[in-house]
Amino acid sequence: MSPPRGRPPTYDRDEALGRLLAAFWEKGYSTATLDDLVEATGMNRPSLYGAFGDKKAMYLAALDLFRGGMLQQMEHLLFGAARIEDALAALMEGALAVYFSGENGARGCVAICTATAEATLDPDIRERLHLVIQSIDEIVARRLERAIAEGQVPASLDPMRTARVLGSIVHSMAVRTRSGEARADLGALGRDAAAMVLAAGGVTAAARSLN
Amino acid sequence: MSPPRGRPPTYDRDEALGRLLAAFWEKGYSTATLDDLVEATGMNRPSLYGAFGDKKAMYLAALDLFRGGMLQQMEHLLFGAARIEDALAALMEGALAVYFSGENGARGCVAICTATAEATLDPDIRERLHLVIQSIDEIVARRLERAIAEGQVPASLDPMRTARVLGSIVHSMAVRTRSGEARADLGALGRDAAAMVLAAGGVTAAARSLN
DNA sequence: CCTATTTCATACCTAATGGTACAAAAATCA
DNA sequence: TGATTTTTGTACCATTAGGTATGAAATAGG
């Protein structure tokens, strides 16, 4: 593999994409201007366009990067704990750690908090949002399946339906973060929800048939 | 009360504000242009500015209108039902009815789905978002207090903490609506969550002390 | 009927936005 | 070293954005 022909880029594409993600995360898609993105990456406009395409492509690429990292971390947090109680606690605490990790404080989740606004107008963005939501549901459901297999929760628990409830708590934590709620209060919300779900034995076939 | 001096307005301010709300609801704050707002209201630009102020003031007024209507309807739905099961079912179903009531289909909640993106940049918008979230939490908590008083749920249930879990489900339903989830699936999510909360006896002091 | 007052409608303004042309710079290959 | 290729950086472009000046229109008061 010989080095490429022309003048070598001065930027690192992955790092630049990370900076793009951070910029969109704070400002949202339509509020972030090209000048913002230029400043965030340190690149100039033509380089940005050459590397990523137009503004929307940058946003989509940033969302994909986010989803990848999110899934990796959730996998780690959820499946690294032996007890389902600990796994769910790690999920909630890990989400909060990300939501409060911005330089300028509380920024929530880039997909839930910024893509949702655009979802009505752009099918590609809506698809990305859906993908993030679906990914969360599915990975939590997989962890619940393991808990069933290990006898930590009743077999009557419906993994996917229960996961959707837990995922919903995570979504709201993201929104609430951005609304200015204190981290301690959100931690309590996450713990309360997880404890209640486990106390109820999750969403069960019985509870479903009630309605 | 004699009629006002000059030329009478041709628009109805309340109706115009309703149209503004609909426009912001679908497109979001920064994505909705002045031209969009002019078209939605049928008013011309100077009249819009005369009636409401600048674009941000229009958005804030629309959010306030939304919150007022939302609270009124939630009061009706939550306190119109005698049993807490029915009250929570009405809450979830009522939320979905609103989230799917747009002309162009699924639009979710204007506060959760559009104000969240702007919340990091504008304190006034963030405050409105917080107010909506807080209002939901509080009215649900009040309904749970009544259920405790009427012996329908255990007195160990913490109304506010339980309400925050239920409110979180509603938030996520709004986001999920906008992401393209089917209404039937969201109905199931709402029923599942409500049933599980009641099955667990809500968030209790006991569950809290576990953590 | 004339004046005062308020709204309406057109047209306009400035600034900012997303996107690009073009030439200089930096590398490889012959 | 010279030709080729790719990136860089400046400067620019057309469009759209939010917001406003201005005069005509419509009402009440005198």
CSV table of C-alpha atoms (C1' of nucleotides) in Angstrom, one decimal:
chain,number,residue,atom,x,y,z
A,1,MET,CA,0.0,0.0,0.0
A,2,SER,CA,1.8,3.1,-1.2
A,3,PRO,CA,0.8,6.4,0.1
A,4,PRO,CA,-1.9,8.3,-1.8
A,5,ARG,CA,-0.9,10.5,-4.7
A,6,GLY,CA,-1.7,14.1,-3.9
A,7,ARG,CA,-1.2,16.5,-1.0
A,8,PRO,CA,-1.9,14.8,2.3
A,9,PRO,CA,-4.8,16.0,4.4
A,10,THR,CA,-4.0,17.8,7.5
A,11,TYR,CA,-7.1,16.6,9.4
A,12,ASP,CA,-7.9,13.3,10.8
A,13,ARG,CA,-11.3,12.2,9.4
A,14,ASP,CA,-12.5,10.3,12.4
A,15,GLU,CA,-11.5,13.1,14.8
A,16,ALA,CA,-13.2,15.7,12.6
A,17,LEU,CA,-16.3,13.6,12.6
A,18,GLY,CA,-16.2,13.5,16.3
A,19,ARG,CA,-16.0,17.3,16.4
A,20,LEU,CA,-18.9,17.5,14.0
A,21,LEU,CA,-20.9,15.3,16.3
A,22,ALA,CA,-20.1,17.5,19.3
A,23,ALA,CA,-21.2,20.6,17.4
A,24,PHE,CA,-24.5,19.1,16.2
A,25,TRP,CA,-25.1,17.7,19.6
A,26,GLU,CA,-24.9,21.1,21.3
A,27,LYS,CA,-26.6,23.2,18.6
A,28,GLY,CA,-28.9,20.8,16.7
A,29,TYR,CA,-28.9,20.3,13.0
A,30,SER,CA,-30.5,23.4,11.6
A,31,THR,CA,-29.2,25.7,14.2
A,32,ALA,CA,-25.6,24.6,13.7
A,33,THR,CA,-24.2,26.7,10.8
A,34,LEU,CA,-21.4,25.9,8.5
A,35,ASP,CA,-19.3,28.4,10.2
A,36,ASP,CA,-19.9,26.6,13.5
A,37,LEU,CA,-18.8,23.3,11.9
A,38,VAL,CA,-15.7,24.9,10.4
A,39,GLU,CA,-14.8,26.3,13.8
A,40,ALA,CA,-15.5,23.0,15.6
A,41,THR,CA,-13.4,21.0,13.2
A,42,GLY,CA,-10.7,23.5,12.4
A,43,MET,CA,-11.2,22.6,8.8
A,44,ASN,CA,-12.1,24.9,6.0
A,45,ARG,CA,-15.3,24.6,4.1
A,46,PRO,CA,-14.1,22.9,0.9
A,47,SER,CA,-12.3,20.3,3.0
A,48,LEU,CA,-15.4,19.6,4.9
A,49,TYR,CA,-17.4,19.2,1.8
A,50,GLY,CA,-14.7,17.0,0.3
A,51,ALA,CA,-14.6,14.8,3.3
A,52,PHE,CA,-18.2,14.4,4.2
A,53,GLY,CA,-20.5,15.9,1.5
A,54,ASP,CA,-23.0,18.5,2.3
A,55,LYS,CA,-24.3,19.6,5.7
A,56,LYS,CA,-27.0,16.9,5.9
A,57,ALA,CA,-24.5,14.2,5.1
A,58,MET,CA,-22.3,15.5,7.9
A,59,TYR,CA,-25.2,15.3,10.3
A,60,LEU,CA,-26.1,11.8,9.2
A,61,ALA,CA,-22.5,10.6,9.5
A,62,ALA,CA,-22.4,12.1,13.0
A,63,LEU,CA,-25.5,10.4,14.0
A,64,ASP,CA,-24.2,7.1,12.8
A,65,LEU,CA,-21.0,7.6,14.7
A,66,PHE,CA,-23.0,8.4,17.8
A,67,ARG,CA,-25.1,5.2,17.4
A,68,GLY,CA,-22.1,3.1,17.0
A,69,GLY,CA,-20.4,4.4,20.1
A,70,MET,CA,-23.6,4.2,22.1
A,71,LEU,CA,-24.2,0.6,21.2
A,72,GLN,CA,-20.7,-0.3,22.1
A,73,GLN,CA,-21.0,1.3,25.5
A,74,MET,CA,-24.4,-0.1,26.2
A,75,GLU,CA,-23.2,-3.5,25.4
A,76,HIS,CA,-20.4,-3.1,27.8
A,77,LEU,CA,-22.5,-1.7,30.6
A,78,LEU,CA,-25.4,-4.0,30.2
A,79,PHE,CA,-23.5,-7.2,29.7
A,80,GLY,CA,-20.6,-6.4,32.0
A,81,ALA,CA,-22.8,-6.7,35.1
A,82,ALA,CA,-23.8,-10.2,36.4
A,83,ARG,CA,-27.0,-9.1,38.2
A,84,ILE,CA,-29.8,-7.5,36.2
A,85,GLU,CA,-30.2,-4.9,38.9
A,86,ASP,CA,-26.6,-3.8,38.4
A,87,ALA,CA,-26.9,-4.0,34.6
A,88,LEU,CA,-29.9,-1.6,34.6
A,89,ALA,CA,-28.3,0.7,37.2
A,90,ALA,CA,-25.2,0.9,34.9
A,91,LEU,CA,-27.4,1.6,31.9
A,92,MET,CA,-29.1,4.5,33.6
A,93,GLU,CA,-25.9,5.9,35.2
A,94,GLY,CA,-24.0,5.4,31.9
A,95,ALA,CA,-26.7,7.3,30.0
A,96,LEU,CA,-26.5,10.2,32.4
A,97,ALA,CA,-22.8,10.3,32.2
A,98,VAL,CA,-23.1,10.8,28.5
A,99,TYR,CA,-25.9,13.3,28.8
A,100,PHE,CA,-23.9,15.5,31.1
A,101,SER,CA,-20.6,15.1,29.3
A,102,GLY,CA,-20.7,18.2,27.1
A,103,GLU,CA,-18.3,21.0,27.5
A,104,ASN,CA,-21.1,23.4,28.1
A,105,GLY,CA,-23.0,21.1,30.4
A,106,ALA,CA,-26.3,19.4,30.0
A,107,ARG,CA,-26.8,18.3,26.4
A,108,GLY,CA,-28.8,15.1,26.6
A,109,CYS,CA,-28.8,12.7,23.6
A,110,VAL,CA,-28.0,14.0,20.2
A,111,ALA,CA,-30.5,11.8,18.5
A,112,ILE,CA,-33.4,12.1,20.9
A,113,CYS,CA,-32.8,15.8,21.5
A,114,THR,CA,-31.9,17.2,18.1
A,115,ALA,CA,-33.0,14.7,15.4
A,116,THR,CA,-36.6,14.5,16.7
A,117,ALA,CA,-37.2,18.1,15.7
A,118,GLU,CA,-36.1,17.5,12.1
A,119,ALA,CA,-37.8,14.0,11.8
A,120,THR,CA,-41.0,15.4,10.4
A,121,LEU,CA,-39.3,17.1,7.5
A,122,ASP,CA,-36.5,14.7,6.5
A,123,PRO,CA,-37.0,10.9,6.1
A,124,ASP,CA,-33.3,10.2,6.3
A,125,ILE,CA,-33.0,11.9,9.7
A,126,ARG,CA,-36.2,10.2,10.9
A,127,GLU,CA,-34.7,6.9,9.9
A,128,ARG,CA,-31.6,7.6,11.9
A,129,LEU,CA,-33.7,8.5,14.9
A,130,HIS,CA,-35.8,5.4,14.6
A,131,LEU,CA,-32.6,3.3,14.3
A,132,VAL,CA,-31.2,4.7,17.6
A,133,ILE,CA,-34.5,4.1,19.4
A,134,GLN,CA,-34.8,0.6,18.0
A,135,SER,CA,-31.2,-0.2,18.9
A,136,ILE,CA,-31.7,0.8,22.5
A,137,ASP,CA,-34.9,-1.3,22.7
A,138,GLU,CA,-33.2,-4.3,21.2
A,139,ILE,CA,-30.1,-4.3,23.3
A,140,VAL,CA,-32.0,-3.9,26.5
A,141,ALA,CA,-34.3,-6.7,25.4
A,142,ARG,CA,-31.4,-9.0,24.8
A,143,ARG,CA,-30.1,-8.3,28.3
A,144,LEU,CA,-33.5,-9.1,29.8
A,145,GLU,CA,-33.5,-12.4,27.8
A,146,ARG,CA,-30.2,-13.2,29.5
A,147,ALA,CA,-31.7,-12.4,32.9
A,148,ILE,CA,-34.6,-14.7,32.2
A,149,ALA,CA,-32.2,-17.5,31.1
A,150,GLU,CA,-30.2,-17.0,34.3
A,151,GLY,CA,-33.4,-17.1,36.4
A,152,GLN,CA,-33.0,-13.5,37.7
A,153,VAL,CA,-36.3,-12.4,36.5
A,154,PRO,CA,-39.5,-14.4,35.9
A,155,ALA,CA,-39.9,-16.2,32.6
A,156,SER,CA,-43.3,-14.5,32.3
A,157,LEU,CA,-41.5,-11.2,31.6
A,158,ASP,CA,-41.8,-10.0,28.0
A,159,PRO,CA,-38.3,-8.8,27.1
A,160,MET,CA,-39.1,-6.5,24.2
A,161,ARG,CA,-42.1,-4.8,25.9
A,162,THR,CA,-40.2,-4.4,29.1
A,163,ALA,CA,-37.2,-3.1,27.3
A,164,ARG,CA,-39.4,-0.5,25.6
A,165,VAL,CA,-40.5,0.8,28.9
A,166,LEU,CA,-37.0,1.0,30.2
A,167,GLY,CA,-35.8,2.6,27.0
A,168,SER,CA,-38.5,5.2,27.3
A,169,ILE,CA,-37.1,6.2,30.7
A,170,VAL,CA,-33.8,6.7,29.1
A,171,HIS,CA,-35.3,8.9,26.4
A,172,SER,CA,-37.0,11.1,28.9
A,173,MET,CA,-33.8,11.4,30.9
A,174,ALA,CA,-32.2,12.8,27.8
A,175,VAL,CA,-35.0,15.4,27.3
A,176,ARG,CA,-35.1,16.3,31.0
A,177,THR,CA,-31.4,16.8,31.0
A,178,ARG,CA,-31.7,19.3,28.3
A,179,SER,CA,-34.6,21.0,30.1
A,180,GLY,CA,-32.3,21.8,33.0
A,181,GLU,CA,-33.2,19.1,35.5
A,182,ALA,CA,-30.5,18.3,38.1
A,183,ARG,CA,-28.4,15.2,37.5
A,184,ALA,CA,-29.2,13.9,41.0
A,185,ASP,CA,-32.9,14.0,40.3
A,186,LEU,CA,-32.4,12.2,37.0
A,187,GLY,CA,-30.3,9.5,38.7
A,188,ALA,CA,-33.2,9.0,41.1
A,189,LEU,CA,-35.6,8.7,38.3
A,190,GLY,CA,-33.5,6.0,36.6
A,191,ARG,CA,-33.1,4.0,39.7
A,192,ASP,CA,-36.8,4.3,40.6
A,193,ALA,CA,-37.9,3.1,37.2
A,194,ALA,CA,-35.5,0.2,37.1
A,195,ALA,CA,-36.4,-0.9,40.6
A,196,MET,CA,-40.1,-0.6,39.9
A,197,VAL,CA,-39.8,-2.7,36.7
A,198,LEU,CA,-37.9,-5.4,38.5
A,199,ALA,CA,-40.3,-5.3,41.4
A,200,ALA,CA,-43.2,-5.8,39.0
A,201,GLY,CA,-41.4,-8.6,37.3
A,202,GLY,CA,-41.4,-6.5,34.1
A,203,VAL,CA,-44.2,-6.4,31.5
A,204,THR,CA,-45.8,-9.8,31.6
A,205,ALA,CA,-48.1,-11.7,29.4
A,206,ALA,CA,-50.6,-11.4,32.2
A,207,ALA,CA,-50.5,-7.6,32.3
A,208,ARG,CA,-50.8,-7.5,28.6
A,209,SER,CA,-54.0,-9.5,28.6
A,210,LEU,CA,-55.5,-7.2,31.1
A,211,ASN,CA,-56.0,-4.6,28.4
B,1,MET,CA,-66.6,49.5,26.1
B,2,SER,CA,-66.7,51.4,22.9
B,3,PRO,CA,-65.1,49.8,19.8
B,4,PRO,CA,-61.4,50.7,19.3
B,5,ARG,CA,-60.5,53.7,17.3
B,6,GLY,CA,-58.7,52.6,14.1
B,7,ARG,CA,-59.2,50.1,11.3
B,8,PRO,CA,-60.3,46.8,12.8
B,9,PRO,CA,-58.1,43.8,12.4
B,10,THR,CA,-59.2,41.1,10.0
B,11,TYR,CA,-57.6,38.3,11.9
B,12,ASP,CA,-58.6,36.6,15.1
B,13,ARG,CA,-55.6,36.7,17.4
B,14,ASP,CA,-56.4,33.4,19.2
B,15,GLU,CA,-57.0,31.6,16.0
B,16,ALA,CA,-53.8,33.0,14.5
B,17,LEU,CA,-51.9,31.8,17.5
B,18,GLY,CA,-53.4,28.4,17.0
B,19,ARG,CA,-52.1,28.4,13.5
B,20,LEU,CA,-48.7,29.5,14.6
B,21,LEU,CA,-48.7,26.6,17.1
B,22,ALA,CA,-49.5,24.2,14.3
B,23,ALA,CA,-46.8,25.5,12.1
B,24,PHE,CA,-44.1,25.3,14.8
B,25,TRP,CA,-45.4,22.0,15.9
B,26,GLU,CA,-44.8,20.5,12.5
B,27,LYS,CA,-41.6,22.2,11.5
B,28,GLY,CA,-39.9,23.2,14.7
B,29,TYR,CA,-38.7,26.6,15.8
B,30,SER,CA,-35.7,27.3,13.7
B,31,THR,CA,-36.9,25.3,10.7
B,32,ALA,CA,-40.2,27.2,10.4
B,33,THR,CA,-39.6,30.4,8.4
B,34,LEU,CA,-41.4,33.6,8.6
B,35,ASP,CA,-42.9,32.8,5.2
B,36,ASP,CA,-44.2,29.5,6.7
B,37,LEU,CA,-45.8,31.5,9.5
B,38,VAL,CA,-47.3,34.0,7.1
B,39,GLU,CA,-48.8,31.2,5.1
B,40,ALA,CA,-50.1,29.3,8.1
B,41,THR,CA,-51.9,32.3,9.6
B,42,GLY,CA,-52.9,34.0,6.4
B,43,MET,CA,-51.6,37.2,8.0
B,44,ASN,CA,-48.9,39.4,6.5
B,45,ARG,CA,-45.6,40.0,8.1
B,46,PRO,CA,-46.2,43.4,9.7
B,47,SER,CA,-49.5,42.2,11.2
B,48,LEU,CA,-47.7,39.2,12.7
B,49,TYR,CA,-45.1,41.4,14.3
B,50,GLY,CA,-47.7,43.8,15.5
B,51,ALA,CA,-49.7,41.0,17.1
B,52,PHE,CA,-47.0,38.9,18.6
B,53,GLY,CA,-43.6,40.5,18.4
B,54,ASP,CA,-40.7,38.7,16.8
B,55,LYS,CA,-40.4,35.1,15.8
B,56,LYS,CA,-39.2,33.9,19.2
B,57,ALA,CA,-42.1,35.7,20.9
B,58,MET,CA,-44.4,33.9,18.5
B,59,TYR,CA,-42.9,30.6,19.5
B,60,LEU,CA,-43.0,31.2,23.2
B,61,ALA,CA,-46.7,32.3,22.9
B,62,ALA,CA,-47.4,29.2,21.0
B,63,LEU,CA,-45.8,27.0,23.6
B,64,ASP,CA,-47.7,28.7,26.3
B,65,LEU,CA,-50.9,28.1,24.4
B,66,PHE,CA,-50.0,24.5,24.0
B,67,ARG,CA,-49.3,24.1,27.7
B,68,GLY,CA,-52.6,25.6,28.7
B,69,GLY,CA,-54.6,23.4,26.5
B,70,MET,CA,-52.6,20.4,27.5
B,71,LEU,CA,-53.1,20.9,31.2
B,72,GLN,CA,-56.8,21.5,30.7
B,73,GLN,CA,-57.1,18.2,28.8
B,74,MET,CA,-55.0,16.3,31.2
B,75,GLU,CA,-57.0,17.6,34.1
B,76,HIS,CA,-60.1,16.4,32.3
B,77,LEU,CA,-58.8,13.0,31.4
B,78,LEU,CA,-57.0,12.2,34.6
B,79,PHE,CA,-59.7,13.4,37.0
B,80,GLY,CA,-62.7,12.4,34.9
B,81,ALA,CA,-62.1,8.7,35.5
B,82,ALA,CA,-62.9,7.2,38.9
B,83,ARG,CA,-60.5,4.4,38.8
B,84,ILE,CA,-56.8,5.1,38.6
B,85,GLU,CA,-56.4,2.4,36.0
B,86,ASP,CA,-58.8,4.2,33.8
B,87,ALA,CA,-57.3,7.6,34.5
B,88,LEU,CA,-53.8,6.4,33.4
B,89,ALA,CA,-55.3,4.7,30.4
B,90,ALA,CA,-57.0,7.9,29.4
B,91,LEU,CA,-53.8,9.8,29.9
B,92,MET,CA,-51.9,7.6,27.6
B,93,GLU,CA,-54.6,7.4,25.0
B,94,GLY,CA,-55.2,11.1,25.2
B,95,ALA,CA,-51.6,11.8,24.6
B,96,LEU,CA,-51.5,9.6,21.6
B,97,ALA,CA,-54.6,11.3,20.2
B,98,VAL,CA,-52.8,14.6,20.3
B,99,TYR,CA,-49.5,13.2,19.0
B,100,PHE,CA,-51.2,11.8,15.9
B,101,SER,CA,-53.6,14.7,15.4
B,102,GLY,CA,-51.5,16.7,12.9
B,103,GLU,CA,-52.7,17.2,9.4
B,104,ASN,CA,-49.5,15.6,8.0
B,105,GLY,CA,-49.6,12.7,10.4
B,106,ALA,CA,-47.4,12.0,13.4
B,107,ARG,CA,-46.0,15.1,15.0
B,108,GLY,CA,-45.6,14.1,18.7
B,109,CYS,CA,-45.5,16.9,21.3
B,110,VAL,CA,-44.5,20.4,20.3
B,111,ALA,CA,-42.5,21.0,23.5
B,112,ILE,CA,-40.8,17.7,23.8
B,113,CYS,CA,-40.1,17.3,20.1
B,114,THR,CA,-39.2,20.8,19.0
B,115,ALA,CA,-38.2,22.9,22.1
B,116,THR,CA,-35.7,20.3,23.3
B,117,ALA,CA,-33.4,21.0,20.3
B,118,GLU,CA,-33.3,24.7,21.1
B,119,ALA,CA,-33.1,24.4,24.8
B,120,THR,CA,-29.3,24.5,25.0
B,121,LEU,CA,-29.2,27.8,23.2
B,122,ASP,CA,-32.1,29.8,24.5
B,123,PRO,CA,-32.9,30.0,28.2
B,124,ASP,CA,-36.5,31.2,27.5
B,125,ILE,CA,-37.3,28.2,25.4
B,126,ARG,CA,-35.6,25.9,27.9
B,127,GLU,CA,-37.7,27.4,30.7
B,128,ARG,CA,-40.9,26.7,28.7
B,129,LEU,CA,-39.8,23.1,28.1
B,130,HIS,CA,-39.1,22.7,31.7
B,131,LEU,CA,-42.5,24.1,32.6
B,132,VAL,CA,-44.3,21.6,30.3
B,133,ILE,CA,-42.4,18.7,31.8
B,134,GLN,CA,-42.9,19.9,35.3
B,135,SER,CA,-46.6,20.5,34.7
B,136,ILE,CA,-47.1,16.9,33.5
B,137,ASP,CA,-45.2,15.5,36.5
B,138,GLU,CA,-47.3,17.6,38.9
B,139,ILE,CA,-50.7,16.9,37.6
B,140,VAL,CA,-50.1,13.1,37.4
B,141,ALA,CA,-48.7,13.3,40.9
B,142,ARG,CA,-51.9,15.0,42.1
B,143,ARG,CA,-54.0,12.3,40.5
B,144,LEU,CA,-51.9,9.6,42.3
B,145,GLU,CA,-52.5,11.4,45.5
B,146,ARG,CA,-56.2,11.1,45.0
B,147,ALA,CA,-55.8,7.4,44.2
B,148,ILE,CA,-54.0,7.0,47.5
B,149,ALA,CA,-56.7,8.9,49.3
B,150,GLU,CA,-59.3,6.7,47.8
B,151,GLY,CA,-57.4,3.6,48.7
B,152,GLN,CA,-56.8,2.5,45.1
B,153,VAL,CA,-53.1,2.4,45.4
B,154,PRO,CA,-51.0,1.7,48.5
B,155,ALA,CA,-50.1,4.6,50.7
B,156,SER,CA,-46.5,3.7,50.3
B,157,LEU,CA,-46.5,4.9,46.8
B,158,ASP,CA,-44.5,8.1,46.3
B,159,PRO,CA,-46.7,10.3,44.1
B,160,MET,CA,-44.1,12.6,42.6
B,161,ARG,CA,-41.6,9.9,41.9
B,162,THR,CA,-44.1,7.6,40.4
B,163,ALA,CA,-45.5,10.5,38.3
B,164,ARG,CA,-42.1,11.2,36.9
B,165,VAL,CA,-41.8,7.6,35.7
B,166,LEU,CA,-45.3,7.8,34.1
B,167,GLY,CA,-44.5,11.2,32.6
B,168,SER,CA,-41.3,9.8,31.2
B,169,ILE,CA,-43.3,7.2,29.3
B,170,VAL,CA,-45.4,10.0,27.8
B,171,HIS,CA,-42.3,11.9,26.7
B,172,SER,CA,-40.9,8.9,25.0
B,173,MET,CA,-44.2,8.3,23.3
B,174,ALA,CA,-44.0,11.8,21.8
B,175,VAL,CA,-40.5,11.1,20.5
B,176,ARG,CA,-41.3,7.7,19.2
B,177,THR,CA,-44.4,9.1,17.4
B,178,ARG,CA,-42.1,11.4,15.5
B,179,SER,CA,-39.7,8.7,14.8
B,180,GLY,CA,-42.4,6.8,12.9
B,181,GLU,CA,-43.5,4.2,15.3
B,182,ALA,CA,-47.0,2.8,14.7
B,183,ARG,CA,-49.8,4.1,16.9
B,184,ALA,CA,-50.8,0.7,18.0
B,185,ASP,CA,-47.4,-0.1,19.3
B,186,LEU,CA,-47.3,3.1,21.2
B,187,GLY,CA,-50.7,2.4,22.7
B,188,ALA,CA,-49.3,-0.9,23.9
B,189,LEU,CA,-46.3,0.8,25.4
B,190,GLY,CA,-48.5,3.2,27.4
B,191,ARG,CA,-50.8,0.4,28.6
B,192,ASP,CA,-47.8,-1.8,29.5
B,193,ALA,CA,-46.2,1.0,31.5
B,194,ALA,CA,-49.3,2.0,33.4
B,195,ALA,CA,-50.2,-1.6,34.2
B,196,MET,CA,-46.7,-2.3,35.4
B,197,VAL,CA,-46.6,0.8,37.6
B,198,LEU,CA,-49.8,-0.2,39.2
B,199,ALA,CA,-48.8,-3.8,39.6
B,200,ALA,CA,-45.6,-2.7,41.4
B,201,GLY,CA,-47.6,-0.3,43.6
B,202,GLY,CA,-45.7,2.6,42.1
B,203,VAL,CA,-42.4,3.9,43.3
B,204,THR,CA,-42.3,3.2,47.0
B,205,ALA,CA,-40.2,4.4,49.9
B,206,ALA,CA,-38.9,0.8,50.1
B,207,ALA,CA,-37.7,0.7,46.5
B,208,ARG,CA,-36.0,4.1,47.1
B,209,SER,CA,-34.1,2.9,50.1
B,210,LEU,CA,-32.7,0.0,48.1
B,211,ASN,CA,-30.4,2.3,46.3
C,1,DC,C1',-67.2,65.4,5.5
C,2,DC,C1',-62.8,65.9,7.6
C,3,DT,C1',-59.4,64.4,11.0
C,4,DA,C1',-57.3,61.0,13.9
C,5,DT,C1',-56.1,56.4,14.6
C,6,DT,C1',-55.2,51.9,13.7
C,7,DT,C1',-54.4,48.0,10.4
C,8,DC,C1',-53.2,46.3,5.9
C,9,DA,C1',-50.2,45.3,1.9
C,10,DT,C1',-46.4,45.8,-0.9
C,11,DA,C1',-42.0,46.4,-1.4
C,12,DC,C1',-37.7,46.6,0.5
C,13,DC,C1',-33.3,46.1,3.5
C,14,DT,C1',-29.3,44.0,5.7
C,15,DA,C1',-27.2,40.0,7.3
C,16,DA,C1',-26.4,35.4,7.3
C,17,DT,C1',-26.7,30.9,5.1
C,18,DG,C1',-25.2,26.8,2.4
C,19,DG,C1',-22.3,26.0,-1.2
C,20,DT,C1',-18.4,26.7,-4.8
C,21,DA,C1',-14.5,28.6,-8.1
C,22,DC,C1',-9.9,29.0,-8.4
C,23,DA,C1',-5.2,29.3,-7.7
C,24,DA,C1',-1.4,28.2,-4.5
C,25,DA,C1',0.7,24.4,-1.9
C,26,DA,C1',2.3,19.8,-0.9
C,27,DA,C1',2.9,15.4,-1.9
C,28,DT,C1',4.0,11.1,-5.5
C,29,DC,C1',5.7,9.3,-9.8
C,30,DA,C1',8.4,9.3,-13.9
D,1,DT,C1',13.5,18.1,-12.0
D,2,DG,C1',9.1,18.3,-14.1
D,3,DA,C1',4.3,16.5,-14.6
D,4,DT,C1',0.4,14.9,-12.0
D,5,DT,C1',-2.7,14.6,-8.3
D,6,DT,C1',-4.9,15.9,-4.3
D,7,DT,C1',-5.7,19.2,-0.4
D,8,DT,C1',-5.7,23.8,1.2
D,9,DG,C1',-7.3,28.6,1.8
D,10,DT,C1',-9.3,32.7,0.2
D,11,DA,C1',-12.6,34.9,-1.7
D,12,DC,C1',-16.9,34.8,-3.7
D,13,DC,C1',-21.9,33.7,-5.2
D,14,DA,C1',-26.9,33.2,-5.1
D,15,DT,C1',-30.5,32.5,-2.0
D,16,DT,C1',-33.0,32.9,1.9
D,17,DA,C1',-33.5,34.6,6.5
D,18,DG,C1',-35.7,37.8,9.9
D,19,DG,C1',-37.3,42.2,10.2
D,20,DT,C1',-39.1,47.0,8.7
D,21,DA,C1',-40.4,51.6,6.0
D,22,DT,C1',-44.2,53.5,3.8
D,23,DG,C1',-48.3,54.7,2.0
D,24,DA,C1',-53.1,53.1,1.1
D,25,DA,C1',-57.4,51.4,3.4
D,26,DA,C1',-60.8,51.3,6.9
D,27,DT,C1',-62.9,52.6,10.9
D,28,DA,C1',-64.6,56.2,15.0
D,29,DG,C1',-65.0,60.8,16.6
D,30,DG,C1',-66.2,65.6,15.8
